[in-house]
Amino acid sequence: MTYKTTRKVRIGNIEVGGDSRKTVQTMWKKSLDLFSGEDLEEILNLEDVGCDILRFSVPNFRTAGILAEIKRNINMPLVADIHFDYKIALECIKNGIDKIRINPGNIGDEWKVKEVLQAAADKNIPIRIGINTGSLDKTFNDISDKAEAMLKSAESEINILEKYNFTNALFSLKSSDIESTLRANREFSRRWDYPLHLGVTEAGPLTAGLVKSSIAISQMLNQGIGDTIRVSLTDKPIQEVIAGREILRACGMYANGVDIVSCPRCGRSTFDTHEFISSVYDELYRVKKNLKVAVMGCIVNGPGEASDADIGITGAGTKVVIFKHGKIYRKVDENKGREEFLKVLEEFVR
Ligand code: SF4
């Protein structure tokens, strides 16, 4: 596969585009007005499970101040998502945000966009132009082909950016339908070399959203298109991050972390793999090493899969068998399974 070479941009401590690794991002889903210490823990956990970039909606000056305070406590690059009021973008830039996402169609007069571009250029931070079919500038409302409308909008934004010599930009062209998203991104990639943030907007709840996003994002990645991804789900940010990781892994673009093999369970199962996976989910996704883990319900396929994994656990009657390096390590009562499994995981991590 030939990958489209895009220009590189720096967002805080990471690079996106060019030959950089593909990154995963998500969006904070609660109001910043209600931000608490627990939320800070949640952000740190998102970083731990592989979130590279986190975006916040910033609707007013008060939330711009709260975001500035969060930024002081987080290493991960943070993005301010601004609609309508260019002065909030200026405030976030002044406060040291790592990237701004705007849809210039929502910002209004060109002189306001120019001020935001100038402020971003002064601080050397990039801007993502996020084009969504749901919030296109009304100039493009008459174009019935959604992909064409997004491309026209992108062209118009690029003309404004380049008029002011601003090229430190990324683009996203998202629709809630896969076909328009694919067509718009393919054509954008053919015509311009700005890095592309991939995603399907308003993709749906967990299962439906995962299916749509996986189909669209994996097709684009496998055609050499895209630099960073966000899986948009009606679910928690952690699910978006893990979904993003798994899409990159399935496309051969995510090297680190666990590869989980787990059985769906059937009438033969003597071990509740569903409950077990939920109980170790965060611990598994925090692992930075490249490990294969097998969680199996019974001895039909359990030993075979576990012997092919670095760590395995499989039901065996009233007990569970823990495997290490593909060999039987210990057989314990099911209620001790989690504890023993996590001890072995800890050994691998160390
Ligand atoms: S491993 Fe056992 S419990 Fe799991 S699906 Fe296969 S037969 Fe069923």
Coordinates of N, CA and C in Angstrom, one line a residue, residues 151-308:
L151 N -16.4 19.0 0.1 CA -15.2 19.4 -0.6 C -15.2 20.8 -1.0
K152 N -16.3 21.3 -1.4 CA -16.4 22.8 -1.7 C -16.1 23.6 -0.5
S153 N -16.7 23.1 0.7 CA -16.4 23.9 1.9 C -15.0 23.8 2.3
A154 N -14.3 22.7 2.1 CA -12.9 22.5 2.4 C -12.1 23.5 1.5
E155 N -12.5 23.5 0.2 CA -11.7 24.4 -0.7 C -11.8 25.8 -0.3
S156 N -13.0 26.2 0.1 CA -13.2 27.6 0.5 C -12.4 27.9 1.8
E157 N -12.4 27.0 2.7 CA -11.6 27.2 4.0 C -10.1 27.3 3.6
I158 N -9.6 26.4 2.7 CA -8.2 26.4 2.3 C -7.8 27.7 1.7
N159 N -8.7 28.2 0.9 CA -8.5 29.5 0.2 C -8.3 30.6 1.3
I160 N -9.1 30.6 2.3 CA -9.0 31.6 3.4 C -7.7 31.4 4.1
L161 N -7.4 30.2 4.5 CA -6.1 29.9 5.3 C -4.9 30.4 4.5
E162 N -4.9 30.0 3.2 CA -3.7 30.2 2.4 C -3.6 31.7 2.0
K163 N -4.7 32.4 2.0 CA -4.7 33.8 1.7 C -3.9 34.5 2.9
Y164 N -4.0 34.0 4.1 CA -3.2 34.5 5.2 C -2.0 33.7 5.5
N165 N -1.5 32.9 4.5 CA -0.3 32.1 4.7 C -0.3 31.2 5.9
F166 N -1.5 30.7 6.2 CA -1.6 29.8 7.3 C -1.7 28.3 6.8
T167 N -0.7 27.5 7.0 CA -0.8 26.1 6.5 C -0.6 25.1 7.6
N168 N -0.5 25.6 8.9 CA -0.4 24.6 10.0 C -1.8 24.1 10.4
A169 N -2.3 23.4 9.4 CA -3.8 23.0 9.6 C -4.0 21.5 9.3
L170 N -5.0 21.0 9.9 CA -5.5 19.6 9.6 C -7.0 19.8 9.2
F171 N -7.5 18.8 8.5 CA -8.9 18.8 8.1 C -9.6 17.5 8.5
S172 N -10.9 17.6 8.7 CA -11.7 16.5 8.8 C -13.0 16.7 7.9
L173 N -13.4 15.7 7.2 CA -14.7 15.8 6.4 C -15.5 14.6 6.8
K174 N -16.5 14.9 7.6 CA -17.3 13.8 8.2 C -18.8 14.0 7.9
S175 N -19.4 12.8 7.6 CA -20.8 12.7 7.4 C -21.3 11.5 8.3
S176 N -22.6 11.4 8.5 CA -23.0 10.2 9.3 C -23.2 9.1 8.3
D177 N -23.1 9.4 7.0 CA -23.2 8.2 6.1 C -21.8 7.9 5.5
I178 N -21.5 6.6 5.4 CA -20.2 6.1 5.1 C -19.8 6.5 3.7
E179 N -20.7 6.4 2.8 CA -20.3 6.6 1.4 C -19.8 8.0 1.1
S180 N -20.6 9.0 1.7 CA -20.2 10.4 1.5 C -18.8 10.6 2.2
T181 N -18.7 10.1 3.4 CA -17.4 10.3 4.1 C -16.2 9.7 3.3
L182 N -16.4 8.5 2.8 CA -15.3 7.9 2.0 C -15.0 8.8 0.8
R183 N -16.0 9.2 0.0 CA -15.8 9.9 -1.2 C -15.1 11.2 -0.9
A184 N -15.6 11.9 0.1 CA -15.0 13.2 0.4 C -13.6 13.1 0.8
N185 N -13.3 12.2 1.6 CA -11.9 12.0 2.1 C -10.9 11.6 1.0
R186 N -11.4 10.6 0.2 CA -10.5 10.2 -0.9 C -10.2 11.4 -1.9
E187 N -11.2 12.1 -2.2 CA -10.9 13.2 -3.1 C -10.1 14.3 -2.4
F188 N -10.4 14.6 -1.2 CA -9.5 15.6 -0.4 C -8.1 15.1 -0.5
S189 N -7.9 13.8 -0.2 CA -6.5 13.3 -0.1 C -5.8 13.4 -1.5
R190 N -6.6 13.2 -2.5 CA -6.0 13.3 -3.9 C -5.6 14.8 -4.2
R191 N -6.3 15.7 -3.7 CA -6.1 17.1 -4.1 C -5.2 17.9 -3.1
W192 N -5.2 17.6 -1.9 CA -4.4 18.4 -0.9 C -3.5 17.5 0.0
D193 N -2.5 18.1 0.6 CA -1.6 17.3 1.5 C -1.8 17.7 3.0
Y194 N -2.9 18.3 3.3 CA -3.1 18.6 4.8 C -3.4 17.3 5.5
P195 N -2.9 17.1 6.7 CA -3.2 15.8 7.4 C -4.8 15.7 7.6
L196 N -5.2 14.4 7.6 CA -6.6 14.2 7.7 C -7.0 13.5 9.0
H197 N -7.9 14.0 9.7 CA -8.5 13.4 10.9 C -9.7 12.7 10.4
L198 N -9.7 11.3 10.6 CA -10.8 10.5 10.1 C -11.9 10.2 11.1
G199 N -13.1 10.1 10.6 CA -14.2 9.6 11.5 C -15.5 9.7 10.8
V200 N -16.5 9.0 11.3 CA -17.8 9.1 10.8 C -18.6 9.9 11.9
T201 N -19.2 11.0 11.6 CA -19.8 11.8 12.7 C -21.2 11.2 13.1
E202 N -21.5 11.4 14.4 CA -22.8 10.8 14.9 C -23.0 9.4 14.4
A203 N -22.0 8.6 14.7 CA -22.0 7.2 14.1 C -23.0 6.3 14.8
G204 N -23.4 6.6 16.0 CA -24.5 5.9 16.7 C -24.0 5.3 18.0
P205 N -24.9 4.4 18.7 CA -24.5 3.8 19.9 C -23.4 2.7 19.7
L206 N -22.9 2.2 20.8 CA -21.7 1.4 20.7 C -21.6 0.4 19.5
T207 N -22.6 -0.5 19.4 CA -22.4 -1.5 18.4 C -22.5 -0.9 17.0
A208 N -23.6 -0.2 16.8 CA -23.8 0.4 15.4 C -22.7 1.4 15.1
G209 N -22.3 2.2 16.1 CA -21.2 3.1 15.8 C -19.9 2.5 15.5
L210 N -19.6 1.4 16.2 CA -18.4 0.6 15.9 C -18.4 0.0 14.5
V211 N -19.5 -0.5 14.1 CA -19.6 -1.1 12.8 C -19.3 -0.1 11.7
K212 N -20.1 1.0 11.8 CA -20.0 2.1 10.8 C -18.5 2.6 10.8
S213 N -18.0 3.0 11.9 CA -16.7 3.6 12.0 C -15.6 2.7 11.5
S214 N -15.7 1.4 11.9 CA -14.7 0.4 11.5 C -14.7 0.3 10.0
I215 N -15.9 0.2 9.4 CA -15.9 0.0 7.9 C -15.3 1.2 7.2
A216 N -15.7 2.4 7.7 CA -15.3 3.6 7.0 C -13.8 3.9 7.2
I217 N -13.4 3.9 8.5 CA -12.0 4.3 8.8 C -11.0 3.2 8.3
S218 N -11.4 1.9 8.4 CA -10.4 0.9 8.0 C -10.2 1.0 6.4
Q219 N -11.3 1.3 5.7 CA -11.2 1.4 4.3 C -10.2 2.5 3.9
M220 N -10.4 3.7 4.6 CA -9.5 4.8 4.3 C -8.1 4.5 4.6
L221 N -7.9 4.0 5.8 CA -6.5 3.7 6.3 C -5.9 2.7 5.3
N222 N -6.6 1.7 4.9 CA -6.1 0.7 4.0 C -5.9 1.2 2.6
Q223 N -6.4 2.4 2.3 CA -6.1 3.0 1.0 C -5.0 4.1 1.1
G224 N -4.4 4.1 2.3 CA -3.3 5.0 2.5 C -3.7 6.5 2.9
I225 N -5.0 6.6 3.4 CA -5.5 7.9 3.7 C -5.7 8.0 5.2
G226 N -5.3 9.1 5.8 CA -5.6 9.4 7.2 C -4.4 9.4 8.1
D227 N -4.5 10.3 9.1 CA -3.3 10.5 10.0 C -3.7 10.4 11.4
T228 N -5.0 10.6 11.8 CA -5.4 10.5 13.2 C -6.9 10.1 13.1
I229 N -7.4 9.4 14.1 CA -8.8 8.9 14.0 C -9.5 9.2 15.3
R230 N -10.8 9.4 15.1 CA -11.7 9.5 16.3 C -13.0 8.6 15.9
V231 N -13.2 7.7 16.8 CA -14.5 6.8 16.6 C -15.5 7.5 17.5
S232 N -16.5 8.1 16.8 CA -17.6 8.8 17.5 C -18.7 7.9 17.9
L233 N -18.8 7.7 19.2 CA -19.8 6.8 19.7 C -20.8 7.4 20.7
T234 N -22.0 7.0 20.8 CA -22.9 7.4 21.9 C -22.5 6.5 23.1
D235 N -21.4 6.8 23.6 CA -20.8 6.0 24.7 C -19.7 6.7 25.4
K236 N -19.0 6.1 26.3 CA -18.0 6.8 27.1 C -16.7 7.0 26.2
P237 N -16.0 8.1 26.6 CA -14.7 8.4 25.8 C -13.8 7.1 25.8
I238 N -13.8 6.4 26.9 CA -12.8 5.2 27.0 C -13.2 4.2 25.9
Q239 N -14.5 4.1 25.6 CA -14.8 3.1 24.5 C -14.4 3.7 23.2
E240 N -14.4 5.0 23.0 CA -13.9 5.5 21.7 C -12.4 5.3 21.5
V241 N -11.7 5.5 22.6 CA -10.2 5.3 22.6 C -9.9 3.8 22.3
I242 N -10.6 2.9 23.0 CA -10.3 1.5 22.8 C -10.7 1.1 21.4
A243 N -11.8 1.6 20.9 CA -12.3 1.3 19.5 C -11.2 1.8 18.5
G244 N -10.7 3.0 18.8 CA -9.7 3.5 17.9 C -8.5 2.7 17.8
R245 N -8.0 2.3 19.0 CA -6.8 1.4 19.1 C -7.1 0.1 18.3
E246 N -8.3 -0.5 18.5 CA -8.5 -1.8 17.9 C -8.6 -1.6 16.4
I247 N -9.2 -0.5 15.9 CA -9.2 -0.3 14.4 C -7.8 -0.2 13.9
L248 N -6.9 0.6 14.6 CA -5.6 0.7 14.1 C -4.9 -0.7 14.2
R249 N -5.1 -1.4 15.3 CA -4.5 -2.7 15.4 C -4.9 -3.7 14.2
A250 N -6.2 -3.7 14.0 CA -6.7 -4.6 12.9 C -6.2 -4.2 11.5
C251 N -5.8 -2.9 11.4 CA -5.2 -2.4 10.1 C -3.7 -2.6 10.2
G252 N -3.1 -3.2 11.2 CA -1.7 -3.3 11.3 C -0.9 -2.1 11.6
M253 N -1.6 -1.1 12.3 CA -1.0 0.2 12.5 C -0.9 0.6 14.0
Y254 N -1.1 -0.4 14.9 CA -0.9 -0.2 16.3 C -0.1 -1.3 16.9
A255 N 1.1 -0.9 17.3 CA 2.1 -1.9 17.6 C 2.1 -2.3 19.1
N256 N 1.7 -1.4 20.0 CA 1.8 -1.8 21.4 C 0.5 -2.1 22.1
G257 N 0.6 -2.8 23.2 CA -0.6 -3.0 24.0 C -1.1 -4.5 23.8
V258 N -2.2 -4.8 24.4 CA -2.7 -6.2 24.4 C -3.5 -6.5 23.2
D259 N -3.4 -7.7 22.8 CA -4.3 -8.3 21.7 C -5.1 -9.3 22.5
I260 N -6.4 -9.0 22.7 CA -7.2 -9.9 23.5 C -8.0 -10.9 22.6
V261 N -7.8 -12.2 22.9 CA -8.6 -13.3 22.3 C -9.5 -13.7 23.4
S262 N -10.8 -13.7 23.2 CA -11.7 -14.1 24.3 C -12.9 -14.8 23.7
C263 N -13.4 -15.9 24.3 CA -14.5 -16.6 23.8 C -15.8 -16.0 24.1
P264 N -16.8 -16.2 23.2 CA -18.1 -15.5 23.4 C -18.9 -16.2 24.5
R265 N -18.6 -17.4 24.9 CA -19.3 -18.3 25.8 C -20.4 -19.1 25.1
C266 N -20.6 -20.3 25.6 CA -21.7 -21.1 25.1 C -22.1 -22.0 26.3
G267 N -23.0 -22.9 26.0 CA -23.5 -23.8 27.1 C -22.4 -24.6 27.8
R268 N -21.2 -24.7 27.2 CA -20.2 -25.5 27.8 C -19.4 -24.7 28.8
S269 N -19.5 -23.4 28.8 CA -18.7 -22.5 29.6 C -18.8 -22.8 31.1
T270 N -17.7 -22.9 31.8 CA -17.7 -23.1 33.2 C -17.1 -21.8 33.9
F271 N -16.8 -20.8 33.1 CA -16.1 -19.6 33.6 C -16.8 -18.4 32.9
D272 N -17.2 -17.4 33.7 CA -17.9 -16.3 33.2 C -16.9 -15.3 32.6
T273 N -16.6 -15.5 31.3 CA -15.6 -14.7 30.6 C -16.1 -13.2 30.5
H274 N -17.4 -13.0 30.3 CA -17.9 -11.7 30.2 C -17.6 -10.8 31.5
E275 N -17.9 -11.4 32.6 CA -17.7 -10.7 33.9 C -16.2 -10.5 34.1
F276 N -15.4 -11.6 33.7 CA -14.0 -11.5 34.0 C -13.3 -10.4 33.1
I277 N -13.7 -10.3 31.8 CA -13.1 -9.3 30.9 C -13.5 -7.9 31.5
S278 N -14.7 -7.7 31.9 CA -15.1 -6.4 32.4 C -14.3 -6.0 33.6
S279 N -14.0 -7.1 34.4 CA -13.3 -6.8 35.7 C -11.8 -6.4 35.5
V280 N -11.2 -6.8 34.3 CA -9.8 -6.5 34.1 C -9.6 -5.6 32.9
Y281 N -10.7 -5.1 32.4 CA -10.7 -4.3 31.1 C -9.6 -3.1 31.2
D282 N -9.8 -2.3 32.2 CA -8.9 -1.1 32.3 C -7.4 -1.6 32.4
E283 N -7.2 -2.6 33.3 CA -5.8 -3.1 33.5 C -5.2 -3.5 32.2
L284 N -6.0 -4.3 31.4 CA -5.4 -4.8 30.2 C -5.1 -3.7 29.2
Y285 N -6.0 -2.7 29.1 CA -5.7 -1.7 28.1 C -4.7 -0.6 28.6
R286 N -4.3 -0.7 29.9 CA -3.2 0.2 30.3 C -1.8 -0.4 30.0
V287 N -1.8 -1.7 29.6 CA -0.5 -2.3 29.3 C 0.1 -1.7 28.1
K288 N 1.4 -1.3 28.2 CA 2.0 -0.7 27.0 C 2.8 -1.7 26.2
K289 N 3.1 -2.9 26.8 CA 3.8 -3.9 26.0 C 2.9 -4.6 25.0
N290 N 3.6 -5.3 24.1 CA 2.9 -6.0 23.1 C 2.6 -7.4 23.6
L291 N 1.4 -7.7 24.1 CA 1.1 -9.0 24.7 C -0.2 -9.6 24.1
K292 N -0.2 -10.9 24.0 CA -1.4 -11.6 23.6 C -2.0 -12.2 24.8
V293 N -3.3 -12.0 25.0 CA -4.0 -12.5 26.2 C -5.2 -13.3 25.7
A294 N -5.4 -14.5 26.3 CA -6.5 -15.3 25.9 C -7.4 -15.6 27.2
V295 N -8.7 -15.3 27.0 CA -9.7 -15.5 28.1 C -10.7 -16.4 27.6
M296 N -10.8 -17.7 28.1 CA -11.6 -18.7 27.4 C -12.5 -19.4 28.5
G297 N -13.7 -19.8 28.0 CA -14.7 -20.3 28.9 C -14.6 -21.8 29.3
C298 N -14.0 -22.6 28.5 CA -13.9 -24.0 28.8 C -12.7 -24.7 28.1
I299 N -12.6 -26.0 28.4 CA -11.4 -26.7 27.9 C -11.6 -27.2 26.4
V300 N -12.7 -26.8 25.7 CA -12.8 -27.2 24.3 C -11.7 -26.4 23.5
N301 N -11.8 -25.1 23.5 CA -10.8 -24.3 22.8 C -9.9 -23.6 23.7
G302 N -10.1 -23.6 25.0 CA -9.3 -22.8 25.9 C -7.9 -23.1 25.9
P303 N -7.5 -24.4 26.1 CA -6.0 -24.7 26.2 C -5.3 -24.3 24.8
G304 N -6.0 -24.6 23.7 CA -5.4 -24.3 22.4 C -5.1 -22.8 22.3
E305 N -6.1 -22.0 22.6 CA -5.9 -20.5 22.4 C -4.9 -20.0 23.5
A306 N -5.0 -20.5 24.7 CA -4.1 -20.1 25.8 C -2.7 -20.4 25.5
S307 N -2.5 -21.6 24.8 CA -1.1 -22.0 24.6 C -0.4 -21.1 23.5
D308 N -1.3 -20.4 22.8 CA -0.7 -19.5 21.8 C -0.6 -18.1 22.3

